[in-house]
Amino acid sequence: MHVSRVRVRWAAALAGMAAMLPAVPAAAEPAPREPIGAYLLMMVPNDGPISAATLWCGPAGGTHVSASRACDQLASASGEVRRIPARTGPCTLALAPVRVTADGTWRGRPRHFARTYPNKCIASRDTGGILF
């Protein structure tokens, strides 16, 4: 088979230019970042619908409506709901018991919180006003 000198020169020139290009490392996919905290938050009234939300912290996310603020509260309490300071403010004295639970992990350590309150307002207030 006959190959022209022009084709050989072009092939050599292209090979030489390719050798001079700097090697570019393949772009590595960043490793998925595990959240600092992950919780399932539930409010279970004696009568009425159950409300539940997921919450991830670091970065904030999940189905919780105020994930960023809730994560800030948990961060200040090392992920322990019982250590979140109660919010001040009035609540009615209506008796409509509700049980709140927070199950999850914070920095790899399991966290569990469960308590029954006289009503939703007191449950929310006593757990900082954001989580539930």
mmCIF file of C-alpha atoms in Angstrom:
data_model
loop_
_atom_site.group_PDB
_atom_site.id
_atom_site.type_symbol
_atom_site.label_atom_id
_atom_site.label_comp_id
_atom_site.label_asym_id
_atom_site.label_seq_id
_atom_site.Cartn_x
_atom_site.Cartn_y
_atom_site.Cartn_z
ATOM 1 C CA MET A 1 0.000 0.000 0.000
ATOM 2 C CA HIS A 2 1.320 3.399 -0.975
ATOM 3 C CA VAL A 3 1.165 6.243 1.588
ATOM 4 C CA SER A 4 2.096 9.699 0.398
ATOM 5 C CA ARG A 5 4.849 11.670 2.095
ATOM 6 C CA VAL A 6 2.400 14.496 2.812
ATOM 7 C CA ARG A 7 0.155 12.213 4.827
ATOM 8 C CA VAL A 8 3.125 10.853 6.791
ATOM 9 C CA ARG A 9 4.316 14.415 7.553
ATOM 10 C CA TRP A 10 0.823 15.461 8.716
ATOM 11 C CA ALA A 11 0.523 12.414 10.930
ATOM 12 C CA ALA A 12 3.974 13.097 12.436
ATOM 13 C CA ALA A 13 3.131 16.765 12.991
ATOM 14 C CA LEU A 14 -0.157 15.925 14.706
ATOM 15 C CA ALA A 15 1.514 13.294 16.885
ATOM 16 C CA GLY A 16 4.193 15.800 17.885
ATOM 17 C CA MET A 17 1.624 18.444 18.806
ATOM 18 C CA ALA A 18 -0.377 15.924 20.854
ATOM 19 C CA ALA A 19 2.777 15.035 22.800
ATOM 20 C CA MET A 20 3.334 18.712 23.653
ATOM 21 C CA LEU A 21 -0.134 19.198 25.141
ATOM 22 C CA PRO A 22 -0.103 19.132 28.918
ATOM 23 C CA ALA A 23 -1.687 16.134 30.504
ATOM 24 C CA VAL A 24 -5.026 17.045 32.022
ATOM 25 C CA PRO A 25 -6.200 14.762 34.792
ATOM 26 C CA ALA A 26 -9.675 13.399 34.441
ATOM 27 C CA ALA A 27 -12.160 15.380 36.481
ATOM 28 C CA ALA A 28 -12.924 13.264 39.499
ATOM 29 C CA GLU A 29 -16.467 13.183 40.750
ATOM 30 C CA PRO A 30 -16.568 14.601 44.262
ATOM 31 C CA ALA A 31 -17.299 11.998 46.869
ATOM 32 C CA PRO A 32 -20.845 12.295 48.197
ATOM 33 C CA ARG A 33 -20.805 14.203 51.441
ATOM 34 C CA GLU A 34 -22.480 12.511 54.347
ATOM 35 C CA PRO A 35 -24.690 14.835 56.385
ATOM 36 C CA ILE A 36 -23.618 15.892 59.876
ATOM 37 C CA GLY A 37 -27.102 15.075 61.123
ATOM 38 C CA ALA A 38 -30.102 13.169 59.827
ATOM 39 C CA TYR A 39 -33.434 12.932 61.647
ATOM 40 C CA LEU A 40 -36.989 11.763 61.322
ATOM 41 C CA LEU A 41 -39.166 14.195 63.294
ATOM 42 C CA MET A 42 -42.718 13.200 64.192
ATOM 43 C CA MET A 43 -45.604 14.799 66.045
ATOM 44 C CA VAL A 44 -48.326 12.325 66.973
ATOM 45 C CA PRO A 45 -51.469 13.796 68.548
ATOM 46 C CA ASN A 46 -54.002 11.622 70.379
ATOM 47 C CA ASP A 47 -56.610 12.907 67.923
ATOM 48 C CA GLY A 48 -55.807 14.171 64.449
ATOM 49 C CA PRO A 49 -53.248 13.614 61.725
ATOM 50 C CA ILE A 50 -49.626 12.699 62.371
ATOM 51 C CA SER A 51 -47.075 15.135 61.022
ATOM 52 C CA ALA A 52 -43.614 13.946 60.013
ATOM 53 C CA ALA A 53 -40.566 15.559 58.447
ATOM 54 C CA THR A 54 -37.073 14.524 57.496
ATOM 55 C CA LEU A 55 -34.164 16.781 58.368
ATOM 56 C CA TRP A 56 -30.563 16.668 57.152
ATOM 57 C CA CYS A 57 -27.887 18.998 58.416
ATOM 58 C CA GLY A 58 -24.578 19.872 56.764
ATOM 59 C CA PRO A 59 -25.935 20.773 54.235
ATOM 60 C CA ALA A 60 -29.449 21.546 55.446
ATOM 61 C CA GLY A 61 -32.231 19.736 53.637
ATOM 62 C CA GLY A 62 -35.045 17.241 53.860
ATOM 63 C CA THR A 63 -38.774 17.896 54.030
ATOM 64 C CA HIS A 64 -38.586 20.157 57.091
ATOM 65 C CA VAL A 65 -39.944 23.631 56.235
ATOM 66 C CA SER A 66 -37.183 25.469 58.142
ATOM 67 C CA ALA A 67 -34.299 23.035 57.703
ATOM 68 C CA SER A 68 -31.535 25.628 57.996
ATOM 69 C CA ARG A 69 -32.900 27.145 61.210
ATOM 70 C CA ALA A 70 -33.606 23.703 62.691
ATOM 71 C CA CYS A 71 -30.042 22.607 61.904
ATOM 72 C CA ASP A 72 -28.706 25.754 63.589
ATOM 73 C CA GLN A 73 -30.657 24.842 66.728
ATOM 74 C CA LEU A 74 -29.403 21.273 66.675
ATOM 75 C CA ALA A 75 -25.814 22.396 66.079
ATOM 76 C CA SER A 76 -25.959 24.593 69.171
ATOM 77 C CA ALA A 77 -27.150 21.564 71.182
ATOM 78 C CA SER A 78 -24.736 18.948 69.750
ATOM 79 C CA GLY A 79 -27.686 17.328 67.987
ATOM 80 C CA GLU A 80 -29.597 16.649 71.205
ATOM 81 C CA VAL A 81 -33.170 17.940 71.150
ATOM 82 C CA ARG A 82 -33.416 17.873 74.951
ATOM 83 C CA ARG A 83 -30.591 20.465 75.111
ATOM 84 C CA ILE A 84 -32.331 23.012 72.856
ATOM 85 C CA PRO A 85 -33.529 25.932 75.016
ATOM 86 C CA ALA A 86 -37.271 26.443 75.227
ATOM 87 C CA ARG A 87 -38.732 29.430 73.397
ATOM 88 C CA THR A 88 -40.627 31.878 75.531
ATOM 89 C CA GLY A 89 -44.221 32.790 74.857
ATOM 90 C CA PRO A 90 -47.759 31.947 75.822
ATOM 91 C CA CYS A 91 -49.628 28.743 75.044
ATOM 92 C CA THR A 92 -53.194 27.813 75.791
ATOM 93 C CA LEU A 93 -53.957 25.336 78.528
ATOM 94 C CA ALA A 94 -56.043 23.197 76.177
ATOM 95 C CA LEU A 95 -55.600 19.513 76.824
ATOM 96 C CA ALA A 96 -54.843 17.832 73.496
ATOM 97 C CA PRO A 97 -51.879 15.531 74.223
ATOM 98 C CA VAL A 98 -49.208 15.145 71.578
ATOM 99 C CA ARG A 99 -46.091 12.983 71.473
ATOM 100 C CA VAL A 100 -43.026 14.254 69.652
ATOM 101 C CA THR A 101 -40.099 12.106 68.585
ATOM 102 C CA ALA A 102 -36.771 12.847 66.949
ATOM 103 C CA ASP A 103 -34.794 9.817 65.831
ATOM 104 C CA GLY A 104 -31.543 10.048 63.960
ATOM 105 C CA THR A 105 -27.814 10.630 64.136
ATOM 106 C CA TRP A 106 -25.528 13.585 64.788
ATOM 107 C CA ARG A 107 -21.880 13.300 63.708
ATOM 108 C CA GLY A 108 -22.300 9.531 63.535
ATOM 109 C CA ARG A 109 -23.788 9.167 67.009
ATOM 110 C CA PRO A 110 -27.372 7.999 67.476
ATOM 111 C CA ARG A 111 -29.830 10.539 68.861
ATOM 112 C CA HIS A 112 -33.301 9.838 70.211
ATOM 113 C CA PHE A 113 -35.804 12.162 71.801
ATOM 114 C CA ALA A 114 -39.397 11.345 72.767
ATOM 115 C CA ARG A 115 -41.727 13.236 75.059
ATOM 116 C CA THR A 116 -45.455 13.738 75.494
ATOM 117 C CA TYR A 117 -46.761 17.296 75.956
ATOM 118 C CA PRO A 118 -50.212 18.636 76.893
ATOM 119 C CA ASN A 119 -50.665 20.219 73.413
ATOM 120 C CA LYS A 120 -48.879 21.140 70.161
ATOM 121 C CA CYS A 121 -48.077 24.685 71.259
ATOM 122 C CA ILE A 122 -46.258 23.549 74.397
ATOM 123 C CA ALA A 123 -44.434 20.813 72.449
ATOM 124 C CA SER A 124 -43.204 23.329 69.897
ATOM 125 C CA ARG A 125 -42.297 25.957 72.476
ATOM 126 C CA ASP A 126 -40.409 23.556 74.756
ATOM 127 C CA THR A 127 -38.298 22.213 71.878
ATOM 128 C CA GLY A 128 -37.182 25.637 70.657
ATOM 129 C CA GLY A 129 -40.108 26.523 68.405
ATOM 130 C CA ILE A 130 -38.647 25.281 65.113
ATOM 131 C CA LEU A 131 -38.227 21.502 65.084
ATOM 132 C CA PHE A 132 -41.874 20.544 65.633
#
